[in-house]
GROMACS .gro file of C-alpha atoms in nm:
model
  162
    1UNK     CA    1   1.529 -19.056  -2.845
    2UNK     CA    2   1.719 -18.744  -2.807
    3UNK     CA    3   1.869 -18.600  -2.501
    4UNK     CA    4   1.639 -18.253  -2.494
    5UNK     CA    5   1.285 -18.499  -2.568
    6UNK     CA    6   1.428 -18.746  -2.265
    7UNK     CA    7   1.432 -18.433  -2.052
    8UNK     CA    8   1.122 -18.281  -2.190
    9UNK     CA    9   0.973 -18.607  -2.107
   10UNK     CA   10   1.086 -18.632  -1.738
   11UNK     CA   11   0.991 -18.247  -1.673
   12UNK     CA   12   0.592 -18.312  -1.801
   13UNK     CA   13   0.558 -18.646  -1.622
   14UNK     CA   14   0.687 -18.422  -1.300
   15UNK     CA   15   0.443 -18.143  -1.382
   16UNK     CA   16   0.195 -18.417  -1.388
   17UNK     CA   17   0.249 -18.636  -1.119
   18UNK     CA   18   0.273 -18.289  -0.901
   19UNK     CA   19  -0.101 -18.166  -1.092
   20UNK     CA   20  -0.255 -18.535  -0.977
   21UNK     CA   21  -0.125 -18.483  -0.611
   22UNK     CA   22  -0.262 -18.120  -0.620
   23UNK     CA   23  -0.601 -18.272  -0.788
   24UNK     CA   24  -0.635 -18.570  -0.527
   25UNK     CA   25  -0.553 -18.347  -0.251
   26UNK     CA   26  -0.824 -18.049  -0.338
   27UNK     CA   27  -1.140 -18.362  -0.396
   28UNK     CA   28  -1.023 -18.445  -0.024
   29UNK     CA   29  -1.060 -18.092   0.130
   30UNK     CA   30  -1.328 -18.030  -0.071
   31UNK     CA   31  -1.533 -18.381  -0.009
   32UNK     CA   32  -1.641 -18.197   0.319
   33UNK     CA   33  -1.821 -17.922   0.134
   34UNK     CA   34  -2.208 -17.975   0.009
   35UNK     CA   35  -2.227 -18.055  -0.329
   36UNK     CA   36  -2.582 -17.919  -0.373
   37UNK     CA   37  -2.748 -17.728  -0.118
   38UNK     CA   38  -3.126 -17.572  -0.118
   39UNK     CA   39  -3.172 -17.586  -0.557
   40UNK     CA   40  -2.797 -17.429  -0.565
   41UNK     CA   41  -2.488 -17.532  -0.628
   42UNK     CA   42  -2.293 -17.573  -0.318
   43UNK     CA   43  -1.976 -17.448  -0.235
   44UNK     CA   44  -1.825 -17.809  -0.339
   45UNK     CA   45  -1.928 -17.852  -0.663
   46UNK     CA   46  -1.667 -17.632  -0.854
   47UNK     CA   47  -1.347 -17.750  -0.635
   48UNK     CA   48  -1.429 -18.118  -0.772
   49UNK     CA   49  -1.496 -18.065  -1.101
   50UNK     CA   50  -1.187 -17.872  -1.127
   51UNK     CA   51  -0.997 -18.137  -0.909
   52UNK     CA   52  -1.149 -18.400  -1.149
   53UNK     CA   53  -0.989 -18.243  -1.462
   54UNK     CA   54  -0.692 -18.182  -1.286
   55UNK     CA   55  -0.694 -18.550  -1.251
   56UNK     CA   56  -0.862 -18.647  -1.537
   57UNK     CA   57  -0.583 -18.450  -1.768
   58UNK     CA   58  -0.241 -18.486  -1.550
   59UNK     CA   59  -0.318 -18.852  -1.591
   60UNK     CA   60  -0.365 -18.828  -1.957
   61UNK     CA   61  -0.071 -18.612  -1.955
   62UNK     CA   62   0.174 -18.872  -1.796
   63UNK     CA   63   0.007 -19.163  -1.935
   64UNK     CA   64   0.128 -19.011  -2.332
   65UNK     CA   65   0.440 -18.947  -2.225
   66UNK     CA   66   0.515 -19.241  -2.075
   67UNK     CA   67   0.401 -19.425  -2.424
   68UNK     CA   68   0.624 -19.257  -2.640
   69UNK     CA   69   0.899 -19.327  -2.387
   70UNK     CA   70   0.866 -19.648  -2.419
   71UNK     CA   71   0.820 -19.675  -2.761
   72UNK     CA   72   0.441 -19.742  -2.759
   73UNK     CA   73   0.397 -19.376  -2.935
   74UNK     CA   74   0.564 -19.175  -3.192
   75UNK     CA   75   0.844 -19.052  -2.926
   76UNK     CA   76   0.949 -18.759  -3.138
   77UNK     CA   77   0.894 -18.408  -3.044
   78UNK     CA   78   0.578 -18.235  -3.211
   79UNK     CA   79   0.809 -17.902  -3.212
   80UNK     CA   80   1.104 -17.988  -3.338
   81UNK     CA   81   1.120 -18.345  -3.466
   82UNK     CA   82   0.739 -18.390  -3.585
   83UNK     CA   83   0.619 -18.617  -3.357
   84UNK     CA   84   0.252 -18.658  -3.259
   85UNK     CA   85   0.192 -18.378  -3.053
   86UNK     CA   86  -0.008 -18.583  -2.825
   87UNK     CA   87   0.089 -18.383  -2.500
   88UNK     CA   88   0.061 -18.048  -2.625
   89UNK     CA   89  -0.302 -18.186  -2.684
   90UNK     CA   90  -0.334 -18.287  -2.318
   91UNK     CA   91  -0.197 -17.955  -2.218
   92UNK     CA   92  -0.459 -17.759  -2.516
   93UNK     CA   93  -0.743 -17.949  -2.327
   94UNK     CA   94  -0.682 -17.853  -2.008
   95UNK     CA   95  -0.653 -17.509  -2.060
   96UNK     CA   96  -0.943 -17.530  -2.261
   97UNK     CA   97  -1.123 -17.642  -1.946
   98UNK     CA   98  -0.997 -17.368  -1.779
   99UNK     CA   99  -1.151 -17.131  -1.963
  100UNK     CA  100  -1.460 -17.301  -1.948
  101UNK     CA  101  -1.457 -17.277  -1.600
  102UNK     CA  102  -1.376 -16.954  -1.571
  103UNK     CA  103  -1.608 -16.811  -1.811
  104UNK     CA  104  -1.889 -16.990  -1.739
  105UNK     CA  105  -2.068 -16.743  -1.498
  106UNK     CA  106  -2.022 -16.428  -1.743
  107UNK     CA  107  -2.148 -16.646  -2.086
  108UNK     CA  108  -2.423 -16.907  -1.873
  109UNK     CA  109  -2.385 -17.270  -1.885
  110UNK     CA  110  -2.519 -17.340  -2.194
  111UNK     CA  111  -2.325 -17.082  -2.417
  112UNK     CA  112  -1.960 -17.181  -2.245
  113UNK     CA  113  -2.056 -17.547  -2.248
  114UNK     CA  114  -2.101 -17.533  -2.690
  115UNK     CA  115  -1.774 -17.306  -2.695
  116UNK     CA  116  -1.635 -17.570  -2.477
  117UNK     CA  117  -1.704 -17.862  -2.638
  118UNK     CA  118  -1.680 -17.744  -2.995
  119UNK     CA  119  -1.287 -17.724  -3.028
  120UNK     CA  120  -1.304 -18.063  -2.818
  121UNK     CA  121  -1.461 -18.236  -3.090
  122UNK     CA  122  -1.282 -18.044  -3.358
  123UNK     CA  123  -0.962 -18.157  -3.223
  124UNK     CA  124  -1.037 -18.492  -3.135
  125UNK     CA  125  -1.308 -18.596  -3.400
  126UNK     CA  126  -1.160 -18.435  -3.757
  127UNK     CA  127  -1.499 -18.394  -3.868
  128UNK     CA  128  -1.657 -18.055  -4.019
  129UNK     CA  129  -1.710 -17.755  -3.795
  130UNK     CA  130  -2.044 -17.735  -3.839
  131UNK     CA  131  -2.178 -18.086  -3.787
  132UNK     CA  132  -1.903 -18.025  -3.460
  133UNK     CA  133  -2.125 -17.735  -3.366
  134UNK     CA  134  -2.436 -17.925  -3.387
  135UNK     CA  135  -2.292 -18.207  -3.179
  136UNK     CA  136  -2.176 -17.929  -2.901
  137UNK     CA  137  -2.563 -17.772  -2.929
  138UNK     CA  138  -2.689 -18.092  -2.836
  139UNK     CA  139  -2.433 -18.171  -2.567
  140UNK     CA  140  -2.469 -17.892  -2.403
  141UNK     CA  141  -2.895 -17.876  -2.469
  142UNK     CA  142  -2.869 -18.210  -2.300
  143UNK     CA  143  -2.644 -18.047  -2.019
  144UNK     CA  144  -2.856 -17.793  -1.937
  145UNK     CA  145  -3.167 -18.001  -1.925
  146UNK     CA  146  -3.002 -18.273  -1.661
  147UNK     CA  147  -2.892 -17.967  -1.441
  148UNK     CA  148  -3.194 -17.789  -1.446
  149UNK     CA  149  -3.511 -18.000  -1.478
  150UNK     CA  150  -3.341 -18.355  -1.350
  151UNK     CA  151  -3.121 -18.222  -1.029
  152UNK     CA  152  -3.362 -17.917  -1.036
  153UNK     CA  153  -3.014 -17.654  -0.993
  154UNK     CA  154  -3.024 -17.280  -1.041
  155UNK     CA  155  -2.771 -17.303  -1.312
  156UNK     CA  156  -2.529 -16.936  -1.418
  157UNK     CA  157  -2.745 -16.786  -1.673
  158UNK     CA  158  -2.563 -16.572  -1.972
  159UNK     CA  159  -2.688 -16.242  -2.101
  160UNK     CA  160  -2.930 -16.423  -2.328
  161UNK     CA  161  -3.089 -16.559  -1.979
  162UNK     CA  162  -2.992 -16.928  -2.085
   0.00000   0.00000   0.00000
């Protein structure tokens, strides 16, 4: 293993390990907030789903790189020695999650969940875009339905009014 990858390594698990601290400590502050309140989503529910993919990816993050430090993975580089590209995958994910978060209330639930999930699948299942896309249409037809009939939640509707 090279020099730069060993520190390239040790930098991500940081950024990591400082992302799950940040994660763990906003589902603490934010466990005293109502999750649902009065058929609305409370003022809790977005700081824990964002803490739980803060979580959920930092701990994919550091778990890859500490594979292909120990040999488990490819342990090259995806940039410069053709490795895997495993972590730039975690990294791709989570920003992807970003965005879904953030432009959920302009697009509705529905619309941001199928242009959420779509490169998901595409990235992690290699199988045709358009069986992807109807995948993500059900996934997030099945979303929607749980959040609105099942927990009975005023969900952010798009300009399409779904």
């Amino acid at each position: 293993m090279s020099p730069n990858r060993t520190i390239r390594s040790s930098v991500n698990v940081l950024v990591a390990a400082a992302l799950l601290s940040f994660g763990v400590l906003i589902t603490i502050l934010s466990a005293r907030m109502p999750l649902v309140g009065s058929g609305e989503i409370g003022p809790g529910m977005l700081p824990t789903l964002l803490a739980s993919a803060i979580v959920l990816f930092s701990l994919l993050n550091c778990l890859l790189e500490v594979r292909a430090s120990l040999g488990g993975g490819k342990g090259k580089d995806a940039e410069t020695e053709g490795g895997d590209g495993k972590s730039s995958t975690a990294w791709l994910l989570f920003a992807l999650f970003a965005a879904y978060v953030y432009i959920t209330k302009w697009t509705g639930l529905f619309l941001s969940t199928l242009m959420f999930c779509t490169p998901v699948i595409l990235i992690h299942k290699r199988m045709k875009w358009y069986k992807a896309l109807a995948v993500s249409f059900a996934i997030a037809a099945c979303t929607a339905i749980v959040f609105s009939v099942v927990f009975n939640l005023g969900l952010p509707e798009g300009p399409f009014g779904f």
